[in-house]
PDB file of C-alpha atoms in Angstrom:
ATOM      1  CA  MET A   1     106.605 170.515 141.518  1.00 94.00           C
ATOM      2  CA  LEU A   2     107.607 171.849 145.360  1.00 96.00           C
ATOM      3  CA  VAL A   3     107.187 170.401 148.347  1.00 97.00           C
ATOM      4  CA  ARG A   4     104.890 172.926 149.472  1.00 97.00           C
ATOM      5  CA  ASP A   5     102.409 171.454 147.216  1.00 96.00           C
ATOM      6  CA  VAL A   6     101.815 168.200 149.049  1.00 96.00           C
ATOM      7  CA  MET A   7     103.189 168.938 152.658  1.00 96.00           C
ATOM      8  CA  THR A   8     101.109 168.477 155.398  1.00 94.00           C
ATOM      9  CA  PRO A   9     101.163 171.290 156.834  1.00 93.00           C
ATOM     10  CA  ASN A  10     100.237 170.428 160.768  1.00 88.00           C
ATOM     11  CA  VAL A  11     102.767 168.417 161.968  1.00 90.00           C
ATOM     12  CA  PRO A  12     103.527 166.265 165.326  1.00 93.00           C
ATOM     13  CA  ALA A  13     105.963 168.221 167.335  1.00 95.00           C
ATOM     14  CA  ILE A  14     106.094 168.160 170.915  1.00 97.00           C
ATOM     15  CA  ALA A  15     108.533 170.412 173.265  1.00 97.00           C
ATOM     16  CA  LEU A  16     111.818 170.080 173.901  1.00 96.00           C
ATOM     17  CA  GLU A  17     111.335 170.094 177.903  1.00 97.00           C
ATOM     18  CA  ALA A  18     108.054 167.491 177.741  1.00 98.00           C
ATOM     19  CA  THR A  19     108.041 164.357 179.054  1.00 97.00           C
ATOM     20  CA  LEU A  20     108.521 160.996 177.961  1.00 96.00           C
ATOM     21  CA  ALA A  21     105.168 160.272 179.188  1.00 97.00           C
ATOM     22  CA  VAL A  22     103.794 163.362 177.193  1.00 98.00           C
ATOM     23  CA  ALA A  23     105.488 161.844 173.822  1.00 98.00           C
ATOM     24  CA  ALA A  24     103.960 158.839 174.014  1.00 97.00           C
ATOM     25  CA  GLU A  25     100.537 160.051 174.761  1.00 98.00           C
ATOM     26  CA  LYS A  26     100.976 162.514 171.809  1.00 98.00           C
ATOM     27  CA  MET A  27     101.824 159.897 169.588  1.00 97.00           C
ATOM     28  CA  LEU A  28      98.769 157.446 170.491  1.00 97.00           C
ATOM     29  CA  ALA A  29      96.330 160.461 169.767  1.00 97.00           C
ATOM     30  CA  ASP A  30      98.360 162.033 166.905  1.00 94.00           C
ATOM     31  CA  HIS A  31      98.047 157.937 165.230  1.00 93.00           C
ATOM     32  CA  THR A  32     102.235 158.101 164.560  1.00 92.00           C
ATOM     33  CA  ASP A  33     105.297 156.840 165.497  1.00 91.00           C
ATOM     34  CA  THR A  34     107.622 159.926 165.455  1.00 92.00           C
ATOM     35  CA  LEU A  35     107.392 163.516 166.544  1.00 96.00           C
ATOM     36  CA  PHE A  36     109.397 166.555 166.038  1.00 96.00           C
ATOM     37  CA  VAL A  37     110.961 168.245 168.588  1.00 97.00           C
ATOM     38  CA  VAL A  38     111.215 171.917 168.942  1.00 95.00           C
ATOM     39  CA  LYS A  39     111.988 174.646 170.989  1.00 94.00           C
ATOM     40  CA  GLY A  40     109.536 177.661 170.239  1.00 89.00           C
ATOM     41  CA  GLU A  41     109.714 176.776 165.898  1.00 85.00           C
ATOM     42  CA  ARG A  42     113.066 175.925 165.644  1.00 91.00           C
ATOM     43  CA  LEU A  43     113.240 172.148 164.443  1.00 94.00           C
ATOM     44  CA  VAL A  44     115.991 170.308 167.329  1.00 95.00           C
ATOM     45  CA  GLY A  45     115.575 166.953 166.831  1.00 95.00           C
ATOM     46  CA  THR A  46     112.669 164.187 166.570  1.00 95.00           C
ATOM     47  CA  ILE A  47     111.737 161.476 169.409  1.00 96.00           C
ATOM     48  CA  GLY A  48     110.082 157.836 167.875  1.00 93.00           C
ATOM     49  CA  LEU A  49     108.399 155.273 169.923  1.00 92.00           C
ATOM     50  CA  ARG A  50     111.479 152.865 168.938  1.00 89.00           C
ATOM     51  CA  ASP A  51     113.430 155.984 171.737  1.00 90.00           C
ATOM     52  CA  LEU A  52     111.016 155.862 174.487  1.00 90.00           C
ATOM     53  CA  PHE A  53     112.475 152.075 175.009  1.00 83.00           C
ATOM     54  CA  THR A  54     115.910 153.147 175.073  1.00 83.00           C
ATOM     55  CA  ALA A  55     115.459 155.096 177.705  1.00 78.00           C
ATOM     56  CA  PRO A  56     117.512 154.862 181.121  1.00 72.00           C
ATOM     57  CA  VAL A  57     115.697 152.089 183.352  1.00 60.00           C
ATOM     58  CA  PRO A  58     115.800 150.792 186.627  1.00 54.00           C
ATOM     59  CA  ALA A  59     118.546 148.201 186.898  1.00 55.00           C
ATOM     60  CA  HIS A  60     116.026 145.152 188.144  1.00 53.00           C
ATOM     61  CA  PHE A  61     114.062 146.588 184.548  1.00 53.00           C
ATOM     62  CA  GLU A  62     116.429 144.691 182.422  1.00 54.00           C
ATOM     63  CA  GLY A  63     115.502 140.639 181.421  1.00 55.00           C
ATOM     64  CA  ALA A  64     112.381 141.071 183.491  1.00 52.00           C
ATOM     65  CA  THR A  65     109.596 139.933 182.051  1.00 51.00           C
ATOM     66  CA  LEU A  66     106.742 142.474 181.703  1.00 49.00           C
ATOM     67  CA  ARG A  67     105.329 142.530 184.965  1.00 49.00           C
ATOM     68  CA  GLN A  68     103.225 144.979 186.416  1.00 48.00           C
ATOM     69  CA  PRO A  69     106.038 146.608 188.810  1.00 53.00           C
ATOM     70  CA  ASP A  70     108.255 146.642 185.808  1.00 75.00           C
ATOM     71  CA  LEU A  71     105.343 148.475 183.983  1.00 81.00           C
ATOM     72  CA  ASP A  72     105.071 150.353 186.424  1.00 83.00           C
ATOM     73  CA  ALA A  73     109.062 151.084 187.084  1.00 81.00           C
ATOM     74  CA  LEU A  74     108.986 152.036 182.864  1.00 84.00           C
ATOM     75  CA  ARG A  75     106.198 154.731 183.393  1.00 88.00           C
ATOM     76  CA  GLN A  76     107.652 156.498 186.006  1.00 89.00           C
ATOM     77  CA  VAL A  77     110.983 156.787 183.909  1.00 89.00           C
ATOM     78  CA  TRP A  78     108.696 158.028 181.255  1.00 93.00           C
ATOM     79  CA  ASN A  79     107.189 160.956 183.660  1.00 95.00           C
ATOM     80  CA  ARG A  80     110.475 162.100 184.885  1.00 93.00           C
ATOM     81  CA  THR A  81     112.817 162.244 181.960  1.00 93.00           C
ATOM     82  CA  ARG A  82     112.627 164.989 179.333  1.00 95.00           C
ATOM     83  CA  VAL A  83     112.551 164.322 175.290  1.00 96.00           C
ATOM     84  CA  GLU A  84     115.645 166.250 175.228  1.00 95.00           C
ATOM     85  CA  HIS A  85     117.775 163.227 176.886  1.00 93.00           C
ATOM     86  CA  LEU A  86     116.474 160.922 174.524  1.00 93.00           C
ATOM     87  CA  MET A  87     115.503 162.606 170.587  1.00 95.00           C
ATOM     88  CA  ASN A  88     117.880 162.062 167.665  1.00 94.00           C
ATOM     89  CA  THR A  89     119.695 165.946 166.861  1.00 94.00           C
ATOM     90  CA  ASN A  90     120.371 164.604 163.254  1.00 92.00           C
ATOM     91  CA  VAL A  91     117.602 165.429 161.166  1.00 93.00           C
ATOM     92  CA  LEU A  92     117.398 165.469 157.782  1.00 95.00           C
ATOM     93  CA  SER A  93     115.080 167.912 156.646  1.00 96.00           C
ATOM     94  CA  VAL A  94     113.554 169.920 153.187  1.00 98.00           C
ATOM     95  CA  THR A  95     112.578 173.406 152.477  1.00 97.00           C
ATOM     96  CA  ASP A  96     109.194 174.015 151.228  1.00 97.00           C
ATOM     97  CA  ASP A  97     111.319 175.127 148.008  1.00 97.00           C
ATOM     98  CA  THR A  98     112.663 171.449 147.367  1.00 98.00           C
ATOM     99  CA  PRO A  99     111.245 169.602 143.979  1.00 98.00           C
ATOM    100  CA  LEU A 100     109.343 166.486 145.579  1.00 97.00           C
ATOM    101  CA  LEU A 101     110.923 163.936 143.635  1.00 95.00           C
ATOM    102  CA  LYS A 102     114.672 165.842 146.242  1.00 97.00           C
ATOM    103  CA  ALA A 103     112.642 164.814 148.852  1.00 97.00           C
ATOM    104  CA  ALA A 104     111.746 161.603 147.812  1.00 96.00           C
ATOM    105  CA  GLU A 105     114.600 161.082 147.288  1.00 97.00           C
ATOM    106  CA  ILE A 106     116.530 162.198 150.866  1.00 97.00           C
ATOM    107  CA  MET A 107     113.709 159.829 152.362  1.00 96.00           C
ATOM    108  CA  ILE A 108     114.530 156.456 150.247  1.00 95.00           C
ATOM    109  CA  ASN A 109     118.230 156.661 150.491  1.00 96.00           C
ATOM    110  CA  SER A 110     118.080 157.663 153.981  1.00 95.00           C
ATOM    111  CA  GLY A 111     114.660 155.852 155.040  1.00 91.00           C
ATOM    112  CA  LYS A 112     114.181 158.294 157.028  1.00 89.00           C
ATOM    113  CA  HIS A 113     110.215 159.653 157.271  1.00 86.00           C
ATOM    114  CA  PRO A 114     108.287 161.632 157.469  1.00 91.00           C
ATOM    115  CA  LEU A 115     110.709 164.615 156.938  1.00 95.00           C
ATOM    116  CA  PRO A 116     109.910 167.871 158.751  1.00 96.00           C
ATOM    117  CA  VAL A 117     109.719 171.106 156.149  1.00 96.00           C
ATOM    118  CA  LEU A 118     111.682 174.094 157.086  1.00 95.00           C
ATOM    119  CA  ARG A 119     110.538 177.512 156.227  1.00 94.00           C
ATOM    120  CA  GLN A 120     114.037 179.878 157.351  1.00 91.00           C
ATOM    121  CA  GLY A 121     114.042 177.666 160.027  1.00 87.00           C
ATOM    122  CA  ALA A 122     111.065 177.270 161.230  1.00 90.00           C
ATOM    123  CA  VAL A 123     108.735 173.936 161.259  1.00 93.00           C
ATOM    124  CA  VAL A 124     105.981 174.770 158.590  1.00 94.00           C
ATOM    125  CA  GLY A 125     105.148 171.302 157.658  1.00 95.00           C
ATOM    126  CA  MET A 126     106.075 167.465 156.959  1.00 95.00           C
ATOM    127  CA  ILE A 127     106.291 165.310 153.278  1.00 96.00           C
ATOM    128  CA  THR A 128     105.719 162.021 153.857  1.00 94.00           C
ATOM    129  CA  ARG A 129     105.285 159.079 151.693  1.00 93.00           C
ATOM    130  CA  GLN A 130     102.120 159.212 150.401  1.00 94.00           C
ATOM    131  CA  ALA A 131     101.969 162.306 149.590  1.00 95.00           C
ATOM    132  CA  VAL A 132     104.494 161.322 147.037  1.00 95.00           C
ATOM    133  CA  VAL A 133     102.647 158.902 145.990  1.00 94.00           C
ATOM    134  CA  ARG A 134      99.396 160.836 146.002  1.00 94.00           C
ATOM    135  CA  ALA A 135     101.053 163.803 143.735  1.00 94.00           C
ATOM    136  CA  VAL A 136     102.541 161.006 141.191  1.00 91.00           C
ATOM    137  CA  LEU A 137      99.612 159.366 140.715  1.00 93.00           C
ATOM    138  CA  ALA A 138      97.738 162.762 140.561  1.00 91.00           C
ATOM    139  CA  ALA A 139      99.821 163.633 137.172  1.00 86.00           C
ATOM    140  CA  ARG A 140      99.552 160.188 136.291  1.00 76.00           C
ATOM    141  CA  HIS A 141      95.455 161.209 135.761  1.00 68.00           C
ATOM    142  CA  GLY A 142      96.300 164.057 134.986  1.00 66.00           C
ATOM    143  CA  GLU A 143      98.980 163.600 132.012  1.00 56.00           C
ATOM    144  CA  MET A 144      95.678 160.414 130.776  1.00 42.00           C
ATOM    145  CA  ASN A 145      93.131 162.897 130.805  1.00 49.00           C
ATOM    146  CA  GLU A 146      95.038 165.574 128.274  1.00 48.00           C
ATOM    147  CA  ASN A 147      95.853 162.509 126.386  1.00 42.00           C
ATOM    148  CA  ARG A 148      92.177 162.109 125.149  1.00 42.00           C
TER     149      ARG A 148
END
């Protein structure tokens, strides 16, 4: 079985030029912790919820309790900082013709998930741990039916 057989074609992606505030809103709307950063159709990085809190913030924010002025300062940083300045450019990916178990191995060994699925450099989907589990269970169920 290949990645293309079980990948999700809809990917949580964001443009390189978007702000961190837009990225945060998109992560919440898409119910995801990670967005694939694209330039056109080309994958150039990832950004996650954790990354949002590594954005440079004014000195008065560090060590402060989370009061309204501090939240405002962080929001202002998110509004003016572009995704490209904080994204991770060391992205693991697979192609749509990668064997499914190879993709699972990459996710297990790297701790990275979901993985973007590429075709000729363009993002065409993503593969998740849940998709691999579903495929394993479906294959097992199919074997049980064949043995009856």
